[in-house]
Short mmCIF file of C-alpha atoms (C1' of nucleotides) in Angstrom, two decimals:
data_model
loop_
_atom_site.label_atom_id
_atom_site.label_comp_id
_atom_site.label_asym_id
_atom_site.label_seq_id
_atom_site.Cartn_x
_atom_site.Cartn_y
_atom_site.Cartn_z
CA MET C 1087 0.31 0.04 -0.02
CA LEU C 1088 2.67 2.26 0.71
CA SER C 1089 3.52 2.60 -3.00
CA GLN C 1090 0.75 2.35 -5.09
CA SER C 1091 3.88 3.60 -7.40
CA ALA C 1092 4.11 0.59 -10.27
CA PRO C 1093 8.22 -0.24 -9.96
CA ALA C 1094 8.25 0.55 -14.17
CA VAL C 1095 7.61 4.34 -13.59
CA THR C 1096 11.45 4.22 -11.19
CA GLU C 1097 12.08 2.70 -14.58
CA LYS C 1098 10.67 5.80 -16.57
CA ARG C 1099 12.53 8.16 -15.09
CA PRO C 1100 16.55 6.14 -15.47
CA ALA C 1101 18.10 8.41 -13.87
CA PRO C 1102 18.06 13.09 -12.99
CA LEU C 1103 21.11 12.79 -14.79
CA ARG C 1104 22.57 15.43 -12.91
CA THR C 1105 24.80 17.53 -15.23
CA THR C 1106 27.33 19.39 -13.36
CA SER C 1107 28.82 22.85 -15.52
CA VAL C 1108 31.47 24.57 -13.86
CA PRO C 1109 29.29 27.34 -11.93
CA GLU C 1110 27.20 24.80 -11.23
CA ALA C 1111 29.82 23.12 -8.74
CA VAL C 1112 31.38 26.38 -7.97
CA TYR C 1113 27.31 26.91 -6.38
CA GLU C 1114 27.49 23.77 -4.57
CA ALA C 1115 30.72 24.17 -3.23
CA LEU C 1116 30.08 27.38 -1.87
CA ARG C 1117 26.54 26.35 -0.24
CA GLU C 1118 28.08 23.47 1.64
CA SER C 1119 30.12 25.87 2.91
CA ILE C 1120 28.23 28.12 4.09
CA VAL C 1121 24.60 25.90 5.58
CA SER C 1122 27.31 24.07 7.49
CA ILE C 1123 28.84 27.07 8.52
CA ALA C 1124 32.32 26.40 7.90
CA GLU C 1125 31.85 30.46 6.65
CA PRO C 1126 30.37 31.68 9.88
CA PRO C 1127 27.61 34.58 9.54
CA GLY C 1128 29.82 37.44 8.56
CA ALA C 1129 32.33 35.69 6.57
CA VAL C 1130 32.34 38.18 3.46
CA PHE C 1131 32.76 36.62 -0.06
CA THR C 1132 34.79 39.01 -2.49
CA GLU C 1133 34.57 37.46 -6.51
CA THR C 1134 37.77 37.80 -6.65
CA ALA C 1135 38.62 35.71 -4.05
CA ILE C 1136 36.10 33.42 -4.52
CA ALA C 1137 37.34 32.86 -8.56
CA SER C 1138 40.86 32.11 -7.29
CA ARG C 1139 39.66 30.19 -3.81
CA TYR C 1140 38.42 28.09 -6.84
CA GLY C 1141 40.45 28.73 -9.89
CA VAL C 1142 37.55 29.98 -12.25
CA ALA C 1143 36.83 32.68 -14.31
CA ARG C 1144 35.33 36.60 -11.39
CA PRO C 1145 31.91 36.21 -14.11
CA THR C 1146 31.68 32.28 -12.95
CA ALA C 1147 32.39 33.10 -8.90
CA LYS C 1148 29.70 36.34 -9.79
CA ALA C 1149 27.05 34.53 -10.99
CA ALA C 1150 27.44 31.07 -8.28
CA LEU C 1151 27.52 34.51 -5.72
CA GLU C 1152 24.57 35.58 -7.30
CA ARG C 1153 22.39 32.73 -7.12
CA LEU C 1154 23.03 32.26 -3.66
CA VAL C 1155 21.54 35.87 -2.87
CA ALA C 1156 19.07 35.25 -5.09
CA GLU C 1157 18.36 31.86 -2.53
CA GLY C 1158 19.00 34.16 0.73
CA LEU C 1159 22.16 32.07 1.27
CA LEU C 1160 24.25 35.36 1.36
CA ALA C 1161 22.75 39.31 1.58
CA ARG C 1162 24.71 41.46 -0.17
CA ARG C 1163 24.73 45.95 -1.01
CA ALA C 1164 25.37 46.99 -4.40
CA HIS C 1165 29.76 47.53 -5.29
CA HIS C 1166 29.92 45.54 -1.62
CA SER C 1167 31.01 42.28 -0.95
CA ALA C 1168 28.36 39.32 0.21
CA GLN C 1169 28.24 38.42 3.48
CA VAL C 1170 26.96 35.51 5.43
CA PRO C 1171 23.71 36.89 6.71
CA GLU C 1172 22.88 36.29 10.47
CA LEU C 1173 19.54 34.94 11.06
CA SER C 1174 17.09 36.60 13.08
CA ARG C 1175 14.86 35.72 16.23
CA HIS C 1176 12.44 37.30 13.26
CA ASP C 1177 13.71 35.11 11.05
CA ILE C 1178 13.33 31.66 12.41
CA ASP C 1179 9.55 32.08 12.82
CA ASP C 1180 9.67 33.24 9.67
CA LEU C 1181 11.13 30.77 8.10
CA TYR C 1182 9.35 27.26 9.92
CA GLY C 1183 6.02 29.33 9.28
CA ASN C 1184 6.37 29.62 5.78
CA ARG C 1185 8.13 26.26 5.57
CA ALA C 1186 4.98 24.11 7.72
CA ILE C 1187 2.06 26.15 5.01
CA LEU C 1188 4.18 25.44 2.24
CA GLU C 1189 4.74 21.45 3.73
CA GLU C 1190 0.96 21.22 4.86
CA GLU C 1191 0.53 21.29 1.71
CA ALA C 1192 2.47 18.74 -0.11
CA MET C 1193 1.94 16.42 2.62
CA ARG C 1194 -2.00 16.72 1.57
CA HIS C 1195 -1.56 16.59 -1.47
CA LEU C 1196 0.00 12.66 -1.03
CA ALA C 1197 -2.18 11.87 1.08
CA LEU C 1198 -5.35 12.83 -1.68
CA GLU C 1199 -2.61 10.55 -4.18
CA GLY C 1200 -2.09 8.11 -1.72
CA VAL C 1201 0.95 7.97 -2.78
CA VAL C 1202 3.81 7.72 -0.98
CA PRO C 1203 6.94 8.48 -2.61
CA VAL C 1204 9.86 5.57 -2.74
CA ALA C 1205 12.60 8.36 -2.19
CA ALA C 1206 10.73 9.53 1.29
CA LEU C 1207 10.96 6.07 2.45
CA ALA C 1208 14.77 5.44 1.48
CA ARG C 1209 15.11 8.26 2.62
CA HIS C 1210 13.40 7.25 6.49
CA ARG C 1211 15.19 3.81 6.72
CA GLU C 1212 18.66 5.78 6.55
CA LEU C 1213 17.41 7.85 9.69
CA LEU C 1214 16.05 5.10 11.33
CA GLU C 1215 19.33 2.37 10.95
CA ASN C 1216 21.33 6.06 11.71
CA VAL C 1217 18.88 6.32 14.24
CA ARG C 1218 21.54 5.75 17.13
CA SER C 1219 24.43 7.25 15.95
CA ASP C 1220 26.08 9.95 17.73
CA ASP C 1221 25.98 12.14 14.21
CA ARG C 1222 23.92 14.44 15.06
CA ALA C 1223 24.58 16.79 12.40
CA ALA C 1224 23.87 14.24 9.85
CA LEU C 1225 20.46 13.28 11.49
CA ALA C 1226 19.31 16.28 10.94
CA ARG C 1227 21.03 16.24 6.94
CA ALA C 1228 18.56 13.08 6.52
CA ASP C 1229 15.65 14.88 8.65
CA ILE C 1230 16.23 17.40 5.93
CA ASP C 1231 16.25 15.42 3.20
CA PHE C 1232 13.64 13.77 3.49
CA HIS C 1233 11.11 16.11 3.78
CA ARG C 1234 12.73 17.67 0.87
CA ALA C 1235 11.67 13.90 -0.67
CA LEU C 1236 8.23 14.27 0.11
CA VAL C 1237 7.66 17.41 -0.81
CA LEU C 1238 9.79 16.77 -4.46
CA GLY C 1239 7.13 13.21 -4.74
CA GLN C 1240 4.02 15.69 -4.14
CA SER C 1241 2.82 16.66 -8.53
CA SER C 1242 2.70 20.28 -8.13
CA PRO C 1243 6.52 21.50 -9.23
CA ARG C 1244 5.98 24.89 -8.02
CA LEU C 1245 5.47 24.31 -4.57
CA ALA C 1246 8.63 21.94 -4.45
CA LYS C 1247 10.75 24.88 -6.05
CA MET C 1248 8.82 27.15 -2.84
CA HIS C 1249 10.31 24.81 -0.51
CA GLY C 1250 13.68 24.24 -2.15
CA LEU C 1251 13.96 28.40 -2.09
CA LEU C 1252 13.34 28.25 1.48
CA MET C 1253 14.94 25.12 2.07
CA GLY C 1254 18.07 26.58 1.64
CA GLU C 1255 17.09 29.61 4.45
CA ILE C 1256 16.24 26.87 6.85
CA GLU C 1257 19.27 24.46 6.05
CA LEU C 1258 21.25 27.42 7.27
CA CYS C 1259 19.04 28.19 10.37
CA ILE C 1260 19.95 24.87 11.37
CA GLY C 1261 23.65 25.29 10.95
CA GLN C 1262 23.32 28.72 12.32
CA VAL C 1263 21.12 27.17 15.89
CA GLN C 1264 23.24 24.44 16.49
CA SER C 1265 19.45 23.02 18.00
CA HIS C 1266 19.99 19.45 17.10
CA GLN C 1267 22.69 19.42 20.68
CA LEU C 1268 19.46 18.45 22.30
CA ILE C 1269 17.23 16.99 19.82
CA ARG C 1270 15.82 13.11 20.14
CA PRO C 1271 16.57 10.96 16.70
CA THR C 1272 13.45 7.90 17.73
CA ASP C 1273 11.02 11.42 18.49
CA VAL C 1274 11.20 12.61 14.90
CA ALA C 1275 11.55 8.71 13.31
CA GLU C 1276 8.49 8.43 15.31
CA GLN C 1277 6.98 11.93 14.06
CA HIS C 1278 8.00 10.74 10.29
CA GLN C 1279 6.27 7.51 10.46
CA GLY C 1280 2.76 9.06 11.59
CA ILE C 1281 3.39 11.28 9.22
CA LEU C 1282 3.94 8.34 6.53
CA ASP C 1283 0.77 6.47 7.62
CA ALA C 1284 -1.26 9.10 7.33
CA ILE C 1285 -0.24 9.78 3.47
CA ALA C 1286 -1.10 6.03 3.33
CA ALA C 1287 -4.44 5.55 4.79
CA GLY C 1288 -5.09 9.23 2.59
CA ASP C 1289 -5.51 10.27 5.62
CA ALA C 1290 -5.00 14.67 4.21
CA ALA C 1291 -6.37 16.31 7.20
CA LEU C 1292 -3.72 13.60 9.91
CA ALA C 1293 -0.94 14.18 7.30
CA GLY C 1294 -1.46 17.81 7.03
CA ARG C 1295 -1.73 17.77 11.13
CA LEU C 1296 1.17 16.06 12.06
CA THR C 1297 3.15 18.25 9.88
CA ARG C 1298 2.67 21.04 11.10
CA GLU C 1299 2.49 19.78 14.22
CA HIS C 1300 5.44 18.60 13.39
CA ILE C 1301 8.07 21.36 12.04
CA PHE C 1302 6.16 23.46 14.92
CA THR C 1303 8.34 21.68 17.06
CA ALA C 1304 11.43 21.80 15.51
CA ARG C 1305 10.71 25.47 15.71
CA ASP C 1306 10.46 25.88 18.92
CA ARG C 1307 13.01 23.50 19.55
CA LEU C 1308 15.09 26.37 17.57
CA LEU C 1309 13.92 29.48 19.45
CA SER C 1310 14.43 27.84 23.01
CA LYS C 1311 18.02 27.71 21.85
CA PHE C 1312 17.88 30.94 19.96
CA ASP C 1313 16.72 32.00 23.16
CA ALA C 1314 19.44 30.38 25.02
CA ASP C 1315 22.22 31.53 23.39
CA HIS C 1316 21.23 35.45 23.06
CA THR C 1317 20.37 36.04 26.42
CA VAL C 1318 23.95 34.61 27.97
CA ASP C 1319 25.89 37.01 25.79
CA ARG C 1320 23.08 40.14 26.94
CA PRO C 1321 23.07 40.40 30.75
CA GLU C 1322 21.51 43.51 30.39
CA ALA C 1323 17.99 41.89 28.13
CA PRO C 1324 14.60 42.55 29.75
CA MET K 828 -9.32 52.13 11.31
CA LEU K 829 -7.80 51.11 8.10
CA SER K 830 -4.56 52.22 8.30
CA GLN K 831 -3.82 51.98 11.81
CA SER K 832 0.04 52.56 11.38
CA ALA K 833 0.80 56.18 10.96
CA PRO K 834 2.19 58.68 8.73
CA ALA K 835 5.00 58.26 10.41
CA VAL K 836 5.81 54.84 9.38
CA THR K 837 5.44 55.95 5.53
CA GLU K 838 7.78 58.23 6.40
CA LYS K 839 10.57 56.15 8.05
CA ARG K 840 10.98 54.85 4.80
CA PRO K 841 11.68 57.84 1.99
CA ALA K 842 11.77 55.90 -0.66
CA PRO K 843 13.28 52.41 -2.08
CA LEU K 844 15.34 54.77 -4.51
CA ARG K 845 15.15 51.98 -7.59
CA THR K 846 18.12 52.05 -8.55
CA THR K 847 18.19 50.11 -12.51
CA SER K 848 21.92 48.41 -13.49
CA VAL K 849 21.58 47.69 -17.13
CA PRO K 850 20.82 44.34 -16.69
CA GLU K 851 17.73 45.45 -14.23
CA ALA K 852 16.44 47.39 -17.04
CA VAL K 853 17.07 44.60 -20.56
CA TYR K 854 15.11 42.07 -17.60
CA GLU K 855 12.44 44.45 -17.17
CA ALA K 856 12.03 45.09 -20.86
CA LEU K 857 12.20 41.54 -21.73
CA ARG K 858 9.80 40.44 -19.00
CA GLU K 859 7.34 43.53 -20.10
CA SER K 860 7.49 41.72 -23.80
CA ILE K 861 7.03 38.10 -22.47
CA VAL K 862 3.79 38.73 -20.08
CA SER K 863 1.84 41.09 -22.69
CA ILE K 864 2.70 38.23 -25.55
CA ALA K 865 4.59 40.79 -27.52
CA GLU K 866 6.46 37.45 -27.41
CA PRO K 867 3.93 34.63 -28.18
CA PRO K 868 5.24 31.41 -26.58
CA GLY K 869 7.28 29.96 -28.93
CA ALA K 870 9.56 32.36 -29.84
CA VAL K 871 13.59 32.08 -29.43
CA PHE K 872 15.58 34.66 -27.47
CA THR K 873 19.19 33.98 -28.18
CA GLU K 874 22.20 35.18 -26.39
CA THR K 875 23.38 37.50 -29.29
CA ALA K 876 19.90 38.47 -30.50
CA ILE K 877 19.50 40.11 -26.95
CA ALA K 878 22.28 42.05 -26.96
CA SER K 879 21.78 43.90 -30.35
CA ARG K 880 18.42 44.22 -29.31
CA TYR K 881 19.39 45.98 -26.67
CA GLY K 882 22.52 47.53 -26.57
CA VAL K 883 24.66 45.51 -24.40
CA ALA K 884 27.56 43.22 -23.99
CA ARG K 885 26.46 39.63 -24.19
CA PRO K 886 26.94 38.67 -20.81
CA THR K 887 24.83 41.25 -19.54
CA ALA K 888 21.98 39.75 -22.19
CA LYS K 889 22.97 36.64 -20.54
CA ALA K 890 22.11 37.37 -16.74
CA ALA K 891 18.76 38.61 -17.39
CA LEU K 892 17.97 35.73 -19.38
CA GLU K 893 19.22 33.42 -16.75
CA ARG K 894 17.34 35.13 -14.21
CA LEU K 895 13.96 35.13 -16.72
CA VAL K 896 14.40 31.15 -16.69
CA ALA K 897 14.75 31.02 -13.33
CA GLU K 898 11.35 32.55 -12.57
CA GLY K 899 9.95 30.28 -15.23
CA LEU K 900 9.23 33.42 -17.62
CA LEU K 901 11.20 31.36 -20.45
CA ALA K 902 12.61 28.10 -20.64
CA ARG K 903 15.78 26.16 -22.06
CA ARG K 904 17.66 23.66 -22.28
CA ALA K 905 21.46 23.59 -22.48
CA HIS K 906 23.56 24.86 -25.52
CA HIS K 907 19.75 25.57 -27.05
CA SER K 908 17.98 29.06 -26.82
CA ALA K 909 15.55 30.46 -24.73
CA GLN K 910 11.87 29.89 -25.75
CA VAL K 911 8.97 31.26 -24.10
CA PRO K 912 7.45 28.63 -22.25
CA GLU K 913 3.86 27.53 -23.98
CA LEU K 914 1.06 27.33 -20.13
CA SER K 915 -0.50 24.07 -20.75
CA ARG K 916 -4.03 23.59 -18.70
CA HIS K 917 -2.43 21.81 -15.62
CA ASP K 918 0.06 24.71 -15.20
CA ILE K 919 -2.84 27.33 -15.27
CA ASP K 920 -4.41 24.82 -12.27
CA ASP K 921 -1.01 24.61 -10.66
CA LEU K 922 -0.04 28.07 -10.49
CA TYR K 923 -3.81 29.67 -9.28
CA GLY K 924 -3.39 26.42 -6.75
CA ASN K 925 -0.48 28.06 -5.12
CA ARG K 926 -1.36 31.39 -5.65
CA ALA K 927 -4.29 30.42 -2.99
CA ILE K 928 -2.64 29.01 -0.46
CA LEU K 929 -0.30 32.13 -0.65
CA GLU K 930 -2.65 34.61 -0.69
CA GLU K 931 -4.84 32.82 1.63
CA GLU K 932 -1.64 33.16 4.31
CA ALA K 933 -1.66 36.48 3.59
CA MET K 934 -5.02 38.57 3.74
CA ARG K 935 -4.87 36.31 7.20
CA HIS K 936 -1.77 37.93 8.38
CA LEU K 937 -2.38 41.84 7.71
CA ALA K 938 -6.52 40.41 9.31
CA LEU K 939 -4.93 39.82 12.35
CA GLU K 940 -2.31 42.80 12.39
CA GLY K 941 -5.29 44.19 11.60
CA VAL K 942 -4.15 46.82 8.47
CA VAL K 943 -4.40 47.32 4.84
CA PRO K 944 -1.43 49.11 3.56
CA VAL K 945 -1.97 52.06 2.36
CA ALA K 946 -0.46 50.59 -1.46
CA ALA K 947 -3.16 48.69 -1.68
CA LEU K 948 -5.99 50.62 -1.23
CA ALA K 949 -4.47 53.22 -3.94
CA ARG K 950 -4.19 50.40 -6.34
CA HIS K 951 -8.19 49.80 -4.80
CA ARG K 952 -9.50 52.83 -6.07
CA GLU K 953 -7.36 53.29 -9.54
CA LEU K 954 -9.48 50.14 -10.57
CA LEU K 955 -12.53 51.94 -8.99
CA GLU K 956 -11.84 55.27 -11.23
CA ASN K 957 -11.42 53.02 -14.37
CA VAL K 958 -13.42 50.78 -13.83
CA ARG K 959 -16.00 52.17 -17.19
CA SER K 960 -13.14 51.73 -18.65
CA ASP K 961 -12.87 48.93 -21.90
CA ASP K 962 -9.07 48.79 -21.37
CA ARG K 963 -8.96 45.55 -20.37
CA ALA K 964 -5.59 44.49 -20.10
CA ALA K 965 -5.02 47.44 -17.86
CA LEU K 966 -8.52 46.65 -15.58
CA ALA K 967 -6.09 43.24 -14.90
CA ARG K 968 -2.71 45.04 -14.49
CA ALA K 969 -4.90 47.02 -11.76
CA ASP K 970 -5.63 43.59 -10.39
CA ILE K 971 -2.50 42.21 -9.64
CA ASP K 972 -1.10 44.95 -8.51
CA PHE K 973 -3.51 45.26 -6.41
CA HIS K 974 -2.98 41.16 -4.87
CA ARG K 975 0.74 42.23 -5.37
CA ALA K 976 0.78 45.04 -2.83
CA LEU K 977 -1.57 43.56 0.03
CA VAL K 978 1.12 40.48 -0.06
CA LEU K 979 3.71 42.73 0.22
CA GLY K 980 2.12 44.26 2.61
CA GLN K 981 1.92 41.41 5.16
CA SER K 982 5.05 41.04 7.72
CA SER K 983 6.16 37.91 5.86
CA PRO K 984 9.23 38.25 3.43
CA ARG K 985 9.48 35.19 2.20
CA LEU K 986 5.96 34.51 1.64
CA ALA K 987 6.26 37.98 -0.68
CA LYS K 988 8.88 36.56 -2.04
CA MET K 989 7.22 32.98 -3.13
CA HIS K 990 4.11 35.55 -4.02
CA GLY K 991 5.66 37.08 -6.83
CA LEU K 992 7.90 34.42 -7.78
CA LEU K 993 4.38 33.04 -8.48
CA MET K 994 2.82 36.23 -9.74
CA GLY K 995 5.39 36.55 -12.83
CA GLU K 996 4.45 33.09 -14.35
CA ILE K 997 0.53 33.98 -13.57
CA GLU K 998 0.71 37.49 -15.74
CA LEU K 999 2.14 34.95 -17.98
CA CYS K 1000 -0.87 32.99 -18.13
CA ILE K 1001 -3.20 36.19 -17.96
CA GLY K 1002 -1.47 36.99 -20.95
CA GLN K 1003 -1.34 33.92 -22.73
CA VAL K 1004 -5.33 33.06 -21.95
CA GLN K 1005 -7.12 36.02 -23.15
CA SER K 1006 -9.33 35.48 -20.16
CA HIS K 1007 -10.40 38.86 -18.83
CA GLN K 1008 -12.60 39.80 -22.45
CA LEU K 1009 -15.33 38.24 -20.66
CA ILE K 1010 -14.63 38.72 -17.33
CA ARG K 1011 -17.27 42.15 -14.90
CA PRO K 1012 -14.94 44.38 -13.57
CA THR K 1013 -17.50 45.27 -11.21
CA ASP K 1014 -17.31 42.06 -10.32
CA VAL K 1015 -13.84 41.81 -9.10
CA ALA K 1016 -13.61 45.33 -7.68
CA GLU K 1017 -16.52 44.19 -5.34
CA GLN K 1018 -14.81 41.12 -4.09
CA HIS K 1019 -11.70 42.73 -3.74
CA GLN K 1020 -13.75 45.67 -0.65
CA GLY K 1021 -14.68 42.28 0.98
CA ILE K 1022 -11.85 41.05 1.04
CA LEU K 1023 -10.47 44.64 2.03
CA ASP K 1024 -12.98 44.80 4.63
CA ALA K 1025 -12.44 41.60 6.50
CA ILE K 1026 -8.81 42.75 6.48
CA ALA K 1027 -9.75 45.82 8.18
CA ALA K 1028 -13.00 44.25 10.60
CA GLY K 1029 -9.71 41.18 12.11
CA ASP K 1030 -11.65 38.73 10.41
CA ALA K 1031 -9.45 36.92 9.74
CA ALA K 1032 -10.98 33.37 9.12
CA LEU K 1033 -13.67 35.76 6.24
CA ALA K 1034 -10.39 37.66 4.91
CA GLY K 1035 -8.99 34.05 3.75
CA ARG K 1036 -12.10 32.66 3.04
CA LEU K 1037 -13.41 35.48 0.14
CA THR K 1038 -9.65 35.49 -1.22
CA ARG K 1039 -9.75 31.76 -2.21
CA GLU K 1040 -13.01 32.38 -4.05
CA HIS K 1041 -11.65 34.90 -5.51
CA ILE K 1042 -9.08 33.75 -6.88
CA PHE K 1043 -10.42 30.58 -7.64
CA THR K 1044 -13.36 32.11 -9.20
CA ALA K 1045 -10.57 33.98 -11.99
CA ARG K 1046 -8.56 30.42 -12.28
CA ASP K 1047 -12.11 28.64 -13.06
CA ARG K 1048 -12.21 31.47 -15.78
CA LEU K 1049 -8.94 31.19 -17.38
CA LEU K 1050 -9.90 27.04 -17.14
CA SER K 1051 -13.15 27.76 -19.39
CA LYS K 1052 -11.52 30.31 -21.56
CA PHE K 1053 -9.01 27.82 -22.61
CA ASP K 1054 -10.82 24.53 -23.23
CA ALA K 1055 -12.40 26.45 -25.57
CA ASP K 1056 -9.62 27.95 -27.43
CA HIS K 1057 -8.62 24.28 -27.36
CA THR K 1058 -11.23 22.30 -28.26
CA VAL K 1059 -11.53 24.28 -30.89
CA ASP K 1060 -8.48 23.35 -33.26
CA ARG K 1061 -9.24 19.99 -31.46
CA PRO K 1062 -12.32 18.73 -33.24
CA GLU K 1063 -11.51 15.01 -32.34
CA ALA K 1064 -11.21 15.28 -28.64
CA PRO K 1065 -13.43 13.35 -26.18
"C1'" DT M 613 14.47 7.08 -53.86
"C1'" DG M 614 15.60 6.96 -49.55
"C1'" DC M 615 19.07 6.59 -45.89
"C1'" DG M 616 23.51 7.21 -42.48
"C1'" DA M 617 27.76 9.86 -42.25
"C1'" DC M 618 29.69 14.20 -42.49
"C1'" DA M 619 30.73 18.49 -41.98
"C1'" DA M 620 29.86 23.60 -41.36
"C1'" DC M 621 27.22 26.82 -39.04
"C1'" DA M 622 24.66 28.42 -34.59
"C1'" DT M 623 24.28 28.86 -30.16
"C1'" DT M 624 25.90 28.21 -25.04
"C1'" DG M 625 29.72 27.72 -21.32
"C1'" DT M 626 34.19 29.35 -19.95
"C1'" DT M 627 38.10 32.80 -19.51
"C1'" DA M 628 40.92 37.04 -19.91
"C1'" DG M 629 41.68 40.87 -19.57
"C1'" DA M 630 40.91 45.98 -19.22
"C1'" DC M 631 38.07 49.77 -17.91
"C1'" DA M 632 34.90 52.88 -15.48
"C1'" DA M 633 31.65 52.94 -11.35
"C1'" DG M 634 30.56 53.70 -6.18
"C1'" DT M 635 32.59 52.66 -1.80
"C1'" DA M 636 35.14 52.66 2.29
"C1'" DT M 637 39.42 53.69 4.65
"C1'" DG M 638 42.68 56.60 5.99
"C1'" DC M 639 45.59 60.40 6.14
"C1'" DA M 640 46.79 65.44 6.14
"C1'" DT M 641 44.64 69.63 7.26
"C1'" DC M 642 42.08 73.24 9.44
"C1'" DG F 1468 38.03 67.26 16.84
"C1'" DA F 1469 35.59 67.63 12.36
"C1'" DT F 1470 36.52 67.93 8.16
"C1'" DG F 1471 37.77 67.41 3.35
"C1'" DC F 1472 41.06 64.88 0.06
"C1'" DA F 1473 43.09 60.93 -2.23
"C1'" DT F 1474 43.98 56.71 -2.03
"C1'" DA F 1475 42.44 51.52 -2.64
"C1'" DC F 1476 38.65 47.74 -3.18
"C1'" DT F 1477 35.04 46.00 -4.64
"C1'" DT F 1478 31.17 45.07 -8.19
"C1'" DG F 1479 29.73 47.14 -12.72
"C1'" DT F 1480 29.72 45.85 -17.44
"C1'" DC F 1481 32.29 45.66 -21.58
"C1'" DT F 1482 34.82 43.45 -25.61
"C1'" DA F 1483 37.43 39.70 -27.73
"C1'" DA F 1484 37.66 34.83 -28.13
"C1'" DC F 1485 37.99 30.11 -27.85
"C1'" DA F 1486 35.96 25.54 -26.55
"C1'" DA F 1487 32.33 23.19 -26.39
"C1'" DT F 1488 28.06 21.00 -28.01
"C1'" DG F 1489 23.68 20.93 -30.48
"C1'" DT F 1490 21.63 21.06 -35.04
"C1'" DT F 1491 21.03 21.08 -39.66
"C1'" DG F 1492 22.68 20.30 -44.58
"C1'" DT F 1493 24.66 17.84 -48.16
"C1'" DC F 1494 26.81 14.28 -50.30
"C1'" DG F 1495 27.61 10.03 -51.83
"C1'" DC F 1496 26.12 5.82 -50.95
"C1'" DA F 1497 23.50 1.68 -51.64
#
DNA sequence: TGCGACAACATTGTTAGACAAGTATGCATC
DNA sequence: GATGCATACTTGTCTAACAATGTTGTCGCA
């Protein structure tokens, strides 16, 4: 019941065949170093520095930077170097609020179609296998990949596009607020299982509600950590 | 009650001061010619052609094209010229379904804040003044500008960003399916007034419901026109 | 006539280098 | 100590060129 889509379907799309152009590769590398906070908030990226770091021409570096700026992973004013933005409390709230809206809708779609994307199942299994691992960052990534796979599996390309836009900043957010130190992987896995079951059962309302609650739980965890981190440094806060 | 924000607020943001760079100008010009279907679906845009048409360098034209591709206003495969995409029935459905979700949420935000953005009021007045005009295209634009102003007026920047992404394709959609020939401007104005009233009254549920219905009405009008246009040419359709 | 290989062309991908324009920084002056 | 200027840095834009890829048309051949 979990996969009404026949195996033939996965056969018909043999491979997305991700061909990688040079700007694409630079973009990926930069993106990775940003969301992993190898480059901390405030780090500056000049076009020439990126160009020489990766051995490409400046226009190529420029293209990669502009793409990151468009996604919100970098901020820059005219004639200034790009910088990794520091997300505020309001940003976290905004990010997760919109994420909840989008994913709730995506899960409702999936439930109405009654199809659980095979890619999401694979990601779920990955997370289950690593649930006893101590690599919290890897678990956070598995969590994100699971959600991405689910949204990618529903039928609205625009919904997936908008979700992808948000998830970039969400990853940055998770990196900056290292809240996955506190999270219990078993809880996450359980909630994921609940969502999958609701989708498979075709219960759109339940799938939507569970998704919303799951995301709000994550949001609240991040906000708590954020507040804790920011009241220590500022004893004069009310 | 309509504007709880003091005049001082508009004073604090003296002007967005829209400075226009060269690629920006090319982008705007191309975008306009696309959504106004001066360039019909299928029209090809080569980088060199754009560059010589506007008297700019090819990299400049390239940047403008890439931006349009990212927004879905142009489609292109690697090593091929960009083309204006032809939206399918499914695209229209997808576009308006997602638009409804986003705008419903935006109106709920506004209603909860109890603030009607002054820009939206101005747009509404514009539409009312031209309600007897025969310039249907201008009315369609006023309609879009009204919705844009409302969403821009609420407090979530990401919601506005995602909405902007959709609205580009929505404009293209409206251009390709010339359905505003059939629309009654007074109906549109009335529905807008209803939404504004609900927001001012702080009734989030009502504002959301009216918005959703308003958008679905528009969608159904487009779909009807689309079907009519496409069954004429294909008598063998079921 | 029909079909396949090959060659020429068109288009994008990427680079290099250069100059202009804008911004910030530091220094000298008052 | 505040102001104004000069300098350095960074981005904005252009010209030119070559490489890689996809398309098209032609030619020869069966």
